[in-house]
Structure formats: structure tokens, C-alpha cells
Amino acid sequence: QKEVEQNSGPLSVPEGAIASLNCTYSDRVSQSFFWYRQYSGKSPELIMSIYSNGDKEDGRFTAQLNKASQYVSLLIRDSQPSDSATYLCAVRQMRANDYKLSFGAGTTVTVRA
Amino acid sequence: KAGVTQTPRYLIKTRGQQVTLSCSPISGHRSVSWYQQTPGQGLQFLFEYFSETQRNKGNFPGRFSGRQFSNSRSEMNVSTLELGDSALYLCASSLSGANTGELFFGEGSRLTVL
């Protein structure tokens, strides 16, 4: 079982719609969760972090975390063509001497104008 | 503030050769992590260095090694290159690594092994 799993997509949404991205993780001790955005040919950049259960909003982005279900999601409201990118879910384990950040394979989002 | 700088950006090697990649983190950042990115496997963690010490290591063979210098600059080396080592190698720096989880990635070094 992969440590972090995402739907690979592609996810195609019309401009102005909500894009919903899902991520599940296997290790219950995971405590920190991140969403990175990667444009084609570019490096990943951090767009959201979430550490406790519930919702966290930042502009048009909302991250949702449910530790009991080992599930984290990202909602993109009012999707714009500039949101077309691959979104990577990342999970950091906080065990002693183990600080690696594990990434999912990414979900490719295409916003249709 | 300068970002993470990786050199070289592109390189072509042949099987059996070795390669050294360099990463200069954001000024003040003490943690440097290395990742391999391929279309099939996504981002795979190689290792993380903090204050010149390897803090964690991923599941890669011993041909992959790294080090960090006192100025936080890091290098990774791949010896006896294989075709499967062709990938984008990304370096990411962080202020303290484990505690923040906020990584700043460089543009990467794209390695092609022929």
C-alpha cells in the first residue's frame, strides 16, 4: 500500500466551478499535511498546509482534514485557467528520527475556459 | 531573497558514469532535502540533511549519496548510472525541515542517462 494515494486524474472542470481533489494516507501517526501545486515544467510550490481536523481556508482554496478517516482534500472554488496544474498531496510523519515528507503521485487538473 | 539554486539544470550521461548535482538553499535555511521525480513514480524522497547531518534517508540504493557543507549547500552523487536513473532531481530547502514541513523547491536538475 502506498503511503499517500491520490486520484491521478486528469480532472477537468469548467471555469468558475469547484475542483475537488482527494488524498488518503496509510500511516496514522502522520500529523502534518500539505498541498503543493506544480505547473508543467516547473517545480512544486506549497499552497496549503493543515495540521488539525476540520477546514482551513485561504482565498479560493480550502483544505479539509479528517484524521480518523486518514483523508485530506483540497477544494478550489471559482476555478480559473491559471489553476491548471498538477496538485501534489504531501504527508509528513513525525516519528522519532523519521522526518521524511511523502508525496502522492499527484492529480492533474485542467480548467476549461 | 534568492531562491533555491540547483546546478546543472540539464545533463546527459552514459551508463556506468557518475554524476554530482549541487543545491544552494535559501539563505538561512538549514535543511536540504532531495527528491527524484519521474512520470511513473512521482516524487520519491532520497534524503534530508540538516546542519551537515543526514537526518533521514529514503529507499534508494547505496549508489545514491549526498552531503551537506557548513554553509548548508548540498550535493548529491549518483555512481554507476543506470538508464532508470533518468529523472528530474529536485532539491528543497526548509528553515528547520521537520518542524515546519514547508519546503521550497529549486527548478531541478534533469538527468538523462543514455
JSON list of C-alpha atoms in Angstrom, two decimals:
[
{"chain": "A", "resi": 1, "resn": "GLN", "atom": "CA", "xyz": [0.00, 0.00, 0.00]},
{"chain": "A", "resi": 2, "resn": "LYS", "atom": "CA", "xyz": [1.35, 3.39, -0.96]},
{"chain": "A", "resi": 3, "resn": "GLU", "atom": "CA", "xyz": [1.88, 5.85, 1.87]},
{"chain": "A", "resi": 4, "resn": "VAL", "atom": "CA", "xyz": [-0.05, 8.61, 0.10]},
{"chain": "A", "resi": 5, "resn": "GLU", "atom": "CA", "xyz": [-2.63, 7.98, -2.60]},
{"chain": "A", "resi": 6, "resn": "GLN", "atom": "CA", "xyz": [-4.37, 10.41, -4.91]},
{"chain": "A", "resi": 7, "resn": "ASN", "atom": "CA", "xyz": [-6.65, 10.08, -7.89]},
{"chain": "A", "resi": 8, "resn": "SER", "atom": "CA", "xyz": [-4.34, 10.67, -10.82]},
{"chain": "A", "resi": 9, "resn": "GLY", "atom": "CA", "xyz": [-6.99, 12.36, -12.91]},
{"chain": "A", "resi": 10, "resn": "PRO", "atom": "CA", "xyz": [-6.99, 14.17, -15.15]},
{"chain": "A", "resi": 11, "resn": "LEU", "atom": "CA", "xyz": [-9.71, 16.20, -13.53]},
{"chain": "A", "resi": 12, "resn": "SER", "atom": "CA", "xyz": [-11.37, 18.55, -15.97]},
{"chain": "A", "resi": 13, "resn": "VAL", "atom": "CA", "xyz": [-13.60, 21.32, -14.65]},
{"chain": "A", "resi": 14, "resn": "PRO", "atom": "CA", "xyz": [-15.21, 24.33, -16.32]},
{"chain": "A", "resi": 15, "resn": "GLU", "atom": "CA", "xyz": [-14.06, 27.79, -15.40]},
{"chain": "A", "resi": 16, "resn": "GLY", "atom": "CA", "xyz": [-15.84, 29.04, -12.31]},
{"chain": "A", "resi": 17, "resn": "ALA", "atom": "CA", "xyz": [-16.64, 25.56, -10.98]},
{"chain": "A", "resi": 18, "resn": "ILE", "atom": "CA", "xyz": [-15.31, 23.85, -7.87]},
{"chain": "A", "resi": 19, "resn": "ALA", "atom": "CA", "xyz": [-12.45, 21.39, -8.28]},
{"chain": "A", "resi": 20, "resn": "SER", "atom": "CA", "xyz": [-12.31, 18.73, -5.58]},
{"chain": "A", "resi": 21, "resn": "LEU", "atom": "CA", "xyz": [-9.10, 16.77, -5.02]},
{"chain": "A", "resi": 22, "resn": "ASN", "atom": "CA", "xyz": [-8.80, 13.84, -2.64]},
{"chain": "A", "resi": 23, "resn": "CYS", "atom": "CA", "xyz": [-5.89, 12.23, -0.82]},
{"chain": "A", "resi": 24, "resn": "THR", "atom": "CA", "xyz": [-5.64, 9.30, 1.57]},
{"chain": "A", "resi": 25, "resn": "TYR", "atom": "CA", "xyz": [-2.67, 8.25, 3.67]},
{"chain": "A", "resi": 26, "resn": "SER", "atom": "CA", "xyz": [-1.77, 5.00, 5.32]},
{"chain": "A", "resi": 27, "resn": "ASP", "atom": "CA", "xyz": [0.18, 5.94, 8.46]},
{"chain": "A", "resi": 28, "resn": "ARG", "atom": "CA", "xyz": [-1.96, 7.01, 11.40]},
{"chain": "A", "resi": 29, "resn": "VAL", "atom": "CA", "xyz": [0.93, 8.81, 13.11]},
{"chain": "A", "resi": 30, "resn": "SER", "atom": "CA", "xyz": [1.04, 11.36, 10.30]},
{"chain": "A", "resi": 31, "resn": "GLN", "atom": "CA", "xyz": [0.49, 14.82, 11.70]},
{"chain": "A", "resi": 32, "resn": "SER", "atom": "CA", "xyz": [1.27, 17.39, 9.02]},
{"chain": "A", "resi": 33, "resn": "PHE", "atom": "CA", "xyz": [-0.41, 17.64, 5.66]},
{"chain": "A", "resi": 34, "resn": "PHE", "atom": "CA", "xyz": [0.37, 19.81, 2.67]},
{"chain": "A", "resi": 35, "resn": "TRP", "atom": "CA", "xyz": [-0.82, 20.58, -0.82]},
{"chain": "A", "resi": 36, "resn": "TYR", "atom": "CA", "xyz": [1.72, 21.55, -3.44]},
{"chain": "A", "resi": 37, "resn": "ARG", "atom": "CA", "xyz": [0.97, 22.84, -6.92]},
{"chain": "A", "resi": 38, "resn": "GLN", "atom": "CA", "xyz": [3.23, 22.02, -9.84]},
{"chain": "A", "resi": 39, "resn": "TYR", "atom": "CA", "xyz": [2.84, 23.69, -13.20]},
{"chain": "A", "resi": 40, "resn": "SER", "atom": "CA", "xyz": [4.09, 21.76, -16.20]},
{"chain": "A", "resi": 41, "resn": "GLY", "atom": "CA", "xyz": [7.87, 22.06, -16.43]},
{"chain": "A", "resi": 42, "resn": "LYS", "atom": "CA", "xyz": [8.13, 23.83, -13.10]},
{"chain": "A", "resi": 43, "resn": "SER", "atom": "CA", "xyz": [8.95, 22.81, -9.54]},
{"chain": "A", "resi": 44, "resn": "PRO", "atom": "CA", "xyz": [6.33, 22.23, -6.83]},
{"chain": "A", "resi": 45, "resn": "GLU", "atom": "CA", "xyz": [5.23, 25.14, -4.68]},
{"chain": "A", "resi": 46, "resn": "LEU", "atom": "CA", "xyz": [3.41, 24.98, -1.38]},
{"chain": "A", "resi": 47, "resn": "ILE", "atom": "CA", "xyz": [-0.15, 26.32, -1.46]},
{"chain": "A", "resi": 48, "resn": "MET", "atom": "CA", "xyz": [-1.75, 24.95, 1.71]},
{"chain": "A", "resi": 49, "resn": "SER", "atom": "CA", "xyz": [-0.82, 23.29, 4.97]},
{"chain": "A", "resi": 50, "resn": "ILE", "atom": "CA", "xyz": [-3.17, 21.79, 7.54]},
{"chain": "A", "resi": 51, "resn": "TYR", "atom": "CA", "xyz": [-2.41, 20.22, 10.88]},
{"chain": "A", "resi": 52, "resn": "SER", "atom": "CA", "xyz": [-5.70, 19.68, 12.71]},
{"chain": "A", "resi": 53, "resn": "ASN", "atom": "CA", "xyz": [-9.07, 18.19, 11.83]},
{"chain": "A", "resi": 54, "resn": "GLY", "atom": "CA", "xyz": [-11.52, 20.43, 10.04]},
{"chain": "A", "resi": 55, "resn": "ASP", "atom": "CA", "xyz": [-11.33, 23.02, 7.31]},
{"chain": "A", "resi": 56, "resn": "LYS", "atom": "CA", "xyz": [-8.73, 25.64, 6.54]},
{"chain": "A", "resi": 57, "resn": "GLU", "atom": "CA", "xyz": [-9.47, 28.33, 4.02]},
{"chain": "A", "resi": 58, "resn": "ASP", "atom": "CA", "xyz": [-7.02, 30.50, 2.11]},
{"chain": "A", "resi": 59, "resn": "GLY", "atom": "CA", "xyz": [-8.55, 32.59, -0.64]},
{"chain": "A", "resi": 60, "resn": "ARG", "atom": "CA", "xyz": [-10.15, 30.26, -3.17]},
{"chain": "A", "resi": 61, "resn": "PHE", "atom": "CA", "xyz": [-8.51, 27.20, -1.62]},
{"chain": "A", "resi": 62, "resn": "THR", "atom": "CA", "xyz": [-9.93, 25.12, 1.22]},
{"chain": "A", "resi": 63, "resn": "ALA", "atom": "CA", "xyz": [-8.10, 22.17, 2.74]},
{"chain": "A", "resi": 64, "resn": "GLN", "atom": "CA", "xyz": [-10.07, 19.62, 4.72]},
{"chain": "A", "resi": 65, "resn": "LEU", "atom": "CA", "xyz": [-8.57, 17.07, 7.11]},
{"chain": "A", "resi": 66, "resn": "ASN", "atom": "CA", "xyz": [-10.16, 14.04, 8.73]},
{"chain": "A", "resi": 67, "resn": "LYS", "atom": "CA", "xyz": [-7.55, 12.11, 10.69]},
{"chain": "A", "resi": 68, "resn": "ALA", "atom": "CA", "xyz": [-9.98, 9.39, 11.77]},
{"chain": "A", "resi": 69, "resn": "SER", "atom": "CA", "xyz": [-10.60, 8.55, 8.11]},
{"chain": "A", "resi": 70, "resn": "GLN", "atom": "CA", "xyz": [-6.99, 9.31, 7.15]},
{"chain": "A", "resi": 71, "resn": "TYR", "atom": "CA", "xyz": [-8.25, 11.63, 4.47]},
{"chain": "A", "resi": 72, "resn": "VAL", "atom": "CA", "xyz": [-7.28, 15.10, 3.30]},
{"chain": "A", "resi": 73, "resn": "SER", "atom": "CA", "xyz": [-8.83, 17.06, 0.48]},
{"chain": "A", "resi": 74, "resn": "LEU", "atom": "CA", "xyz": [-8.39, 20.31, -1.41]},
{"chain": "A", "resi": 75, "resn": "LEU", "atom": "CA", "xyz": [-11.21, 22.36, -2.85]},
{"chain": "A", "resi": 76, "resn": "ILE", "atom": "CA", "xyz": [-10.56, 25.03, -5.44]},
{"chain": "A", "resi": 77, "resn": "ARG", "atom": "CA", "xyz": [-13.51, 27.40, -5.71]},
{"chain": "A", "resi": 78, "resn": "ASP", "atom": "CA", "xyz": [-14.18, 29.57, -8.76]},
{"chain": "A", "resi": 79, "resn": "SER", "atom": "CA", "xyz": [-11.60, 27.62, -10.74]},
{"chain": "A", "resi": 80, "resn": "GLN", "atom": "CA", "xyz": [-9.53, 29.65, -13.18]},
{"chain": "A", "resi": 81, "resn": "PRO", "atom": "CA", "xyz": [-7.47, 28.51, -16.20]},
{"chain": "A", "resi": 82, "resn": "SER", "atom": "CA", "xyz": [-4.39, 29.50, -14.18]},
{"chain": "A", "resi": 83, "resn": "ASP", "atom": "CA", "xyz": [-5.28, 26.73, -11.72]},
{"chain": "A", "resi": 84, "resn": "SER", "atom": "CA", "xyz": [-4.49, 24.14, -14.39]},
{"chain": "A", "resi": 85, "resn": "ALA", "atom": "CA", "xyz": [-1.63, 22.20, -12.85]},
{"chain": "A", "resi": 86, "resn": "THR", "atom": "CA", "xyz": [-0.77, 19.01, -11.02]},
{"chain": "A", "resi": 87, "resn": "TYR", "atom": "CA", "xyz": [-1.62, 19.08, -7.32]},
{"chain": "A", "resi": 88, "resn": "LEU", "atom": "CA", "xyz": [0.51, 17.00, -5.01]},
{"chain": "A", "resi": 89, "resn": "CYS", "atom": "CA", "xyz": [-0.63, 15.86, -1.60]},
{"chain": "A", "resi": 90, "resn": "ALA", "atom": "CA", "xyz": [2.20, 15.52, 0.92]},
{"chain": "A", "resi": 91, "resn": "VAL", "atom": "CA", "xyz": [2.20, 13.94, 4.35]},
{"chain": "A", "resi": 92, "resn": "ARG", "atom": "CA", "xyz": [4.88, 14.31, 6.96]},
{"chain": "A", "resi": 93, "resn": "GLN", "atom": "CA", "xyz": [5.41, 11.70, 9.61]},
{"chain": "A", "resi": 94, "resn": "MET", "atom": "CA", "xyz": [6.65, 12.86, 12.97]},
{"chain": "A", "resi": 95, "resn": "ARG", "atom": "CA", "xyz": [8.14, 9.68, 14.36]},
{"chain": "A", "resi": 96, "resn": "ALA", "atom": "CA", "xyz": [11.44, 9.92, 16.18]},
{"chain": "A", "resi": 97, "resn": "ASN", "atom": "CA", "xyz": [14.30, 10.12, 13.68]},
{"chain": "A", "resi": 98, "resn": "ASP", "atom": "CA", "xyz": [11.88, 9.96, 10.75]},
{"chain": "A", "resi": 99, "resn": "TYR", "atom": "CA", "xyz": [11.06, 13.29, 9.25]},
{"chain": "A", "resi": 100, "resn": "LYS", "atom": "CA", "xyz": [10.50, 12.42, 5.64]},
{"chain": "A", "resi": 101, "resn": "LEU", "atom": "CA", "xyz": [7.80, 14.07, 3.61]},
{"chain": "A", "resi": 102, "resn": "SER", "atom": "CA", "xyz": [5.94, 11.58, 1.42]},
{"chain": "A", "resi": 103, "resn": "PHE", "atom": "CA", "xyz": [4.19, 12.75, -1.72]},
{"chain": "A", "resi": 104, "resn": "GLY", "atom": "CA", "xyz": [1.27, 11.34, -3.63]},
{"chain": "A", "resi": 105, "resn": "ALA", "atom": "CA", "xyz": [1.57, 10.86, -7.37]},
{"chain": "A", "resi": 106, "resn": "GLY", "atom": "CA", "xyz": [-0.47, 14.00, -8.00]},
{"chain": "A", "resi": 107, "resn": "THR", "atom": "CA", "xyz": [-3.80, 14.89, -9.55]},
{"chain": "A", "resi": 108, "resn": "THR", "atom": "CA", "xyz": [-3.71, 16.80, -12.83]},
{"chain": "A", "resi": 109, "resn": "VAL", "atom": "CA", "xyz": [-6.36, 19.49, -13.04]},
{"chain": "A", "resi": 110, "resn": "THR", "atom": "CA", "xyz": [-7.44, 21.16, -16.27]},
{"chain": "A", "resi": 111, "resn": "VAL", "atom": "CA", "xyz": [-9.73, 24.16, -16.08]},
{"chain": "A", "resi": 112, "resn": "ARG", "atom": "CA", "xyz": [-11.69, 24.68, -19.30]},
{"chain": "A", "resi": 113, "resn": "ALA", "atom": "CA", "xyz": [-12.29, 28.29, -20.30]},
{"chain": "B", "resi": 1, "resn": "LYS", "atom": "CA", "xyz": [15.74, 36.92, -1.40]},
{"chain": "B", "resi": 2, "resn": "ALA", "atom": "CA", "xyz": [17.30, 34.36, -3.72]},
{"chain": "B", "resi": 3, "resn": "GLY", "atom": "CA", "xyz": [15.52, 31.05, -4.08]},
{"chain": "B", "resi": 4, "resn": "VAL", "atom": "CA", "xyz": [16.90, 27.55, -4.16]},
{"chain": "B", "resi": 5, "resn": "THR", "atom": "CA", "xyz": [19.53, 27.18, -6.84]},
{"chain": "B", "resi": 6, "resn": "GLN", "atom": "CA", "xyz": [20.34, 23.88, -8.48]},
{"chain": "B", "resi": 7, "resn": "THR", "atom": "CA", "xyz": [23.14, 23.18, -10.91]},
{"chain": "B", "resi": 8, "resn": "PRO", "atom": "CA", "xyz": [23.44, 21.94, -13.52]},
{"chain": "B", "resi": 9, "resn": "ARG", "atom": "CA", "xyz": [19.93, 22.30, -14.90]},
{"chain": "B", "resi": 10, "resn": "TYR", "atom": "CA", "xyz": [20.38, 19.69, -17.60]},
{"chain": "B", "resi": 11, "resn": "LEU", "atom": "CA", "xyz": [22.91, 16.98, -18.13]},
{"chain": "B", "resi": 12, "resn": "ILE", "atom": "CA", "xyz": [23.37, 13.88, -20.22]},
{"chain": "B", "resi": 13, "resn": "LYS", "atom": "CA", "xyz": [25.44, 10.93, -19.05]},
{"chain": "B", "resi": 14, "resn": "THR", "atom": "CA", "xyz": [26.01, 7.39, -20.18]},
{"chain": "B", "resi": 15, "resn": "ARG", "atom": "CA", "xyz": [25.51, 4.20, -18.24]},
{"chain": "B", "resi": 16, "resn": "GLY", "atom": "CA", "xyz": [28.23, 3.48, -15.75]},
{"chain": "B", "resi": 17, "resn": "GLN", "atom": "CA", "xyz": [29.25, 7.09, -15.29]},
{"chain": "B", "resi": 18, "resn": "GLN", "atom": "CA", "xyz": [28.73, 9.07, -12.13]},
{"chain": "B", "resi": 19, "resn": "VAL", "atom": "CA", "xyz": [27.16, 12.46, -11.61]},
{"chain": "B", "resi": 20, "resn": "THR", "atom": "CA", "xyz": [27.23, 15.14, -8.93]},
{"chain": "B", "resi": 21, "resn": "LEU", "atom": "CA", "xyz": [24.39, 17.61, -8.51]},
{"chain": "B", "resi": 22, "resn": "SER", "atom": "CA", "xyz": [24.58, 20.76, -6.43]},
{"chain": "B", "resi": 23, "resn": "CYS", "atom": "CA", "xyz": [21.99, 22.66, -4.44]},
{"chain": "B", "resi": 24, "resn": "SER", "atom": "CA", "xyz": [22.26, 26.03, -2.72]},
{"chain": "B", "resi": 25, "resn": "PRO", "atom": "CA", "xyz": [19.38, 26.57, -0.30]},
{"chain": "B", "resi": 26, "resn": "ILE", "atom": "CA", "xyz": [17.66, 29.80, 0.57]},
{"chain": "B", "resi": 27, "resn": "SER", "atom": "CA", "xyz": [19.85, 31.87, 2.84]},
{"chain": "B", "resi": 28, "resn": "GLY", "atom": "CA", "xyz": [19.25, 30.91, 6.46]},
{"chain": "B", "resi": 29, "resn": "HIS", "atom": "CA", "xyz": [17.70, 27.55, 5.63]},
{"chain": "B", "resi": 30, "resn": "ARG", "atom": "CA", "xyz": [19.50, 24.68, 7.31]},
{"chain": "B", "resi": 31, "resn": "SER", "atom": "CA", "xyz": [17.55, 21.75, 5.92]},
{"chain": "B", "resi": 32, "resn": "VAL", "atom": "CA", "xyz": [18.02, 20.39, 2.42]},
{"chain": "B", "resi": 33, "resn": "SER", "atom": "CA", "xyz": [16.01, 17.51, 1.04]},
{"chain": "B", "resi": 34, "resn": "TRP", "atom": "CA", "xyz": [16.48, 15.72, -2.26]},
{"chain": "B", "resi": 35, "resn": "TYR", "atom": "CA", "xyz": [13.75, 14.13, -4.35]},
{"chain": "B", "resi": 36, "resn": "GLN", "atom": "CA", "xyz": [13.66, 12.16, -7.57]},
{"chain": "B", "resi": 37, "resn": "GLN", "atom": "CA", "xyz": [10.70, 12.84, -9.84]},
{"chain": "B", "resi": 38, "resn": "THR", "atom": "CA", "xyz": [9.71, 10.56, -12.69]},
{"chain": "B", "resi": 39, "resn": "PRO", "atom": "CA", "xyz": [6.43, 10.34, -14.61]},
{"chain": "B", "resi": 40, "resn": "GLY", "atom": "CA", "xyz": [5.74, 6.85, -13.34]},
{"chain": "B", "resi": 41, "resn": "GLN", "atom": "CA", "xyz": [6.79, 7.12, -9.70]},
{"chain": "B", "resi": 42, "resn": "GLY", "atom": "CA", "xyz": [6.12, 10.75, -8.88]},
{"chain": "B", "resi": 43, "resn": "LEU", "atom": "CA", "xyz": [8.22, 12.42, -6.20]},
{"chain": "B", "resi": 44, "resn": "GLN", "atom": "CA", "xyz": [10.39, 9.95, -4.33]},
{"chain": "B", "resi": 45, "resn": "PHE", "atom": "CA", "xyz": [12.31, 11.02, -1.24]},
{"chain": "B", "resi": 46, "resn": "LEU", "atom": "CA", "xyz": [16.06, 10.47, -1.40]},
{"chain": "B", "resi": 47, "resn": "PHE", "atom": "CA", "xyz": [17.46, 12.03, 1.77]},
{"chain": "B", "resi": 48, "resn": "GLU", "atom": "CA", "xyz": [17.38, 15.05, 4.04]},
{"chain": "B", "resi": 49, "resn": "TYR", "atom": "CA", "xyz": [20.32, 16.89, 5.53]},
{"chain": "B", "resi": 50, "resn": "PHE", "atom": "CA", "xyz": [20.21, 19.26, 8.47]},
{"chain": "B", "resi": 51, "resn": "SER", "atom": "CA", "xyz": [23.29, 21.03, 9.78]},
{"chain": "B", "resi": 52, "resn": "GLU", "atom": "CA", "xyz": [25.60, 18.75, 7.81]},
{"chain": "B", "resi": 53, "resn": "THR", "atom": "CA", "xyz": [23.99, 15.57, 9.16]},
{"chain": "B", "resi": 54, "resn": "GLN", "atom": "CA", "xyz": [21.85, 13.17, 7.20]},
{"chain": "B", "resi": 55, "resn": "ARG", "atom": "CA", "xyz": [18.64, 13.12, 9.16]},
{"chain": "B", "resi": 56, "resn": "ASN", "atom": "CA", "xyz": [16.66, 10.69, 7.07]},
{"chain": "B", "resi": 57, "resn": "LYS", "atom": "CA", "xyz": [17.05, 8.52, 4.02]},
{"chain": "B", "resi": 58, "resn": "GLY", "atom": "CA", "xyz": [14.62, 7.07, 1.52]},
{"chain": "B", "resi": 59, "resn": "ASN", "atom": "CA", "xyz": [14.61, 3.66, -0.11]},
{"chain": "B", "resi": 60, "resn": "PHE", "atom": "CA", "xyz": [17.25, 4.16, -2.75]},
{"chain": "B", "resi": 61, "resn": "PRO", "atom": "CA", "xyz": [20.34, 2.01, -3.35]},
{"chain": "B", "resi": 62, "resn": "GLY", "atom": "CA", "xyz": [23.72, 3.00, -1.98]},
{"chain": "B", "resi": 63, "resn": "ARG", "atom": "CA", "xyz": [24.69, 4.39, -5.39]},
{"chain": "B", "resi": 64, "resn": "PHE", "atom": "CA", "xyz": [22.80, 7.48, -4.31]},
{"chain": "B", "resi": 65, "resn": "SER", "atom": "CA", "xyz": [24.64, 9.53, -1.73]},
{"chain": "B", "resi": 66, "resn": "GLY", "atom": "CA", "xyz": [24.74, 13.08, -0.52]},
{"chain": "B", "resi": 67, "resn": "ARG", "atom": "CA", "xyz": [26.37, 15.51, 1.80]},
{"chain": "B", "resi": 68, "resn": "GLN", "atom": "CA", "xyz": [25.88, 18.95, 3.21]},
{"chain": "B", "resi": 69, "resn": "PHE", "atom": "CA", "xyz": [28.52, 21.56, 3.81]},
{"chain": "B", "resi": 70, "resn": "SER", "atom": "CA", "xyz": [28.85, 24.04, 6.65]},
{"chain": "B", "resi": 71, "resn": "ASN", "atom": "CA", "xyz": [27.25, 26.77, 4.52]},
{"chain": "B", "resi": 72, "resn": "SER", "atom": "CA", "xyz": [24.20, 24.49, 4.06]},
{"chain": "B", "resi": 73, "resn": "ARG", "atom": "CA", "xyz": [24.94, 23.88, 0.39]},
{"chain": "B", "resi": 74, "resn": "SER", "atom": "CA", "xyz": [24.34, 20.27, -0.52]},
{"chain": "B", "resi": 75, "resn": "GLU", "atom": "CA", "xyz": [25.49, 17.87, -3.17]},
{"chain": "B", "resi": 76, "resn": "MET", "atom": "CA", "xyz": [24.13, 14.52, -4.23]},
{"chain": "B", "resi": 77, "resn": "ASN", "atom": "CA", "xyz": [26.07, 11.94, -6.13]},
{"chain": "B", "resi": 78, "resn": "VAL", "atom": "CA", "xyz": [24.90, 9.01, -8.20]},
{"chain": "B", "resi": 79, "resn": "SER", "atom": "CA", "xyz": [27.50, 6.45, -9.11]},
{"chain": "B", "resi": 80, "resn": "THR", "atom": "CA", "xyz": [27.38, 3.73, -11.76]},
{"chain": "B", "resi": 81, "resn": "LEU", "atom": "CA", "xyz": [24.46, 5.35, -13.54]},
{"chain": "B", "resi": 82, "resn": "GLU", "atom": "CA", "xyz": [21.64, 3.20, -14.88]},
{"chain": "B", "resi": 83, "resn": "LEU", "atom": "CA", "xyz": [19.06, 4.03, -17.53]},
{"chain": "B", "resi": 84, "resn": "GLY", "atom": "CA", "xyz": [16.41, 4.10, -14.80]},
{"chain": "B", "resi": 85, "resn": "ASP", "atom": "CA", "xyz": [18.19, 6.96, -13.07]},
{"chain": "B", "resi": 86, "resn": "SER", "atom": "CA", "xyz": [16.94, 9.32, -15.78]},
{"chain": "B", "resi": 87, "resn": "ALA", "atom": "CA", "xyz": [14.75, 11.74, -13.88]},
{"chain": "B", "resi": 88, "resn": "LEU", "atom": "CA", "xyz": [14.29, 15.24, -12.58]},
{"chain": "B", "resi": 89, "resn": "TYR", "atom": "CA", "xyz": [16.19, 15.65, -9.31]},
{"chain": "B", "resi": 90, "resn": "LEU", "atom": "CA", "xyz": [14.69, 18.26, -7.07]},
{"chain": "B", "resi": 91, "resn": "CYS", "atom": "CA", "xyz": [16.29, 19.89, -4.11]},
{"chain": "B", "resi": 92, "resn": "ALA", "atom": "CA", "xyz": [14.16, 21.57, -1.47]},
{"chain": "B", "resi": 93, "resn": "SER", "atom": "CA", "xyz": [15.24, 23.75, 1.40]},
{"chain": "B", "resi": 94, "resn": "SER", "atom": "CA", "xyz": [13.48, 24.49, 4.63]},
{"chain": "B", "resi": 95, "resn": "LEU", "atom": "CA", "xyz": [14.15, 26.67, 7.63]},
{"chain": "B", "resi": 96, "resn": "SER", "atom": "CA", "xyz": [14.10, 23.77, 10.03]},
{"chain": "B", "resi": 97, "resn": "GLY", "atom": "CA", "xyz": [12.80, 20.89, 7.95]},
{"chain": "B", "resi": 98, "resn": "ALA", "atom": "CA", "xyz": [10.85, 18.60, 10.18]},
{"chain": "B", "resi": 99, "resn": "ASN", "atom": "CA", "xyz": [9.08, 21.18, 12.25]},
{"chain": "B", "resi": 100, "resn": "THR", "atom": "CA", "xyz": [7.65, 23.35, 9.50]},
{"chain": "B", "resi": 101, "resn": "GLY", "atom": "CA", "xyz": [7.19, 20.99, 6.58]},
{"chain": "B", "resi": 102, "resn": "GLU", "atom": "CA", "xyz": [7.30, 23.99, 4.29]},
{"chain": "B", "resi": 103, "resn": "LEU", "atom": "CA", "xyz": [9.67, 23.12, 1.51]},
{"chain": "B", "resi": 104, "resn": "PHE", "atom": "CA", "xyz": [10.95, 25.49, -1.13]},
{"chain": "B", "resi": 105, "resn": "PHE", "atom": "CA", "xyz": [11.95, 23.65, -4.27]},
{"chain": "B", "resi": 106, "resn": "GLY", "atom": "CA", "xyz": [14.60, 24.51, -6.79]},
{"chain": "B", "resi": 107, "resn": "GLU", "atom": "CA", "xyz": [13.99, 24.22, -10.52]},
{"chain": "B", "resi": 108, "resn": "GLY", "atom": "CA", "xyz": [15.64, 20.83, -10.59]},
{"chain": "B", "resi": 109, "resn": "SER", "atom": "CA", "xyz": [18.42, 19.07, -12.44]},
{"chain": "B", "resi": 110, "resn": "ARG", "atom": "CA", "xyz": [17.18, 16.98, -15.33]},
{"chain": "B", "resi": 111, "resn": "LEU", "atom": "CA", "xyz": [19.40, 13.97, -15.80]},
{"chain": "B", "resi": 112, "resn": "THR", "atom": "CA", "xyz": [19.29, 11.82, -18.92]},
{"chain": "B", "resi": 113, "resn": "VAL", "atom": "CA", "xyz": [21.20, 8.56, -18.90]},
{"chain": "B", "resi": 114, "resn": "LEU", "atom": "CA", "xyz": [21.91, 7.04, -22.32]}
]
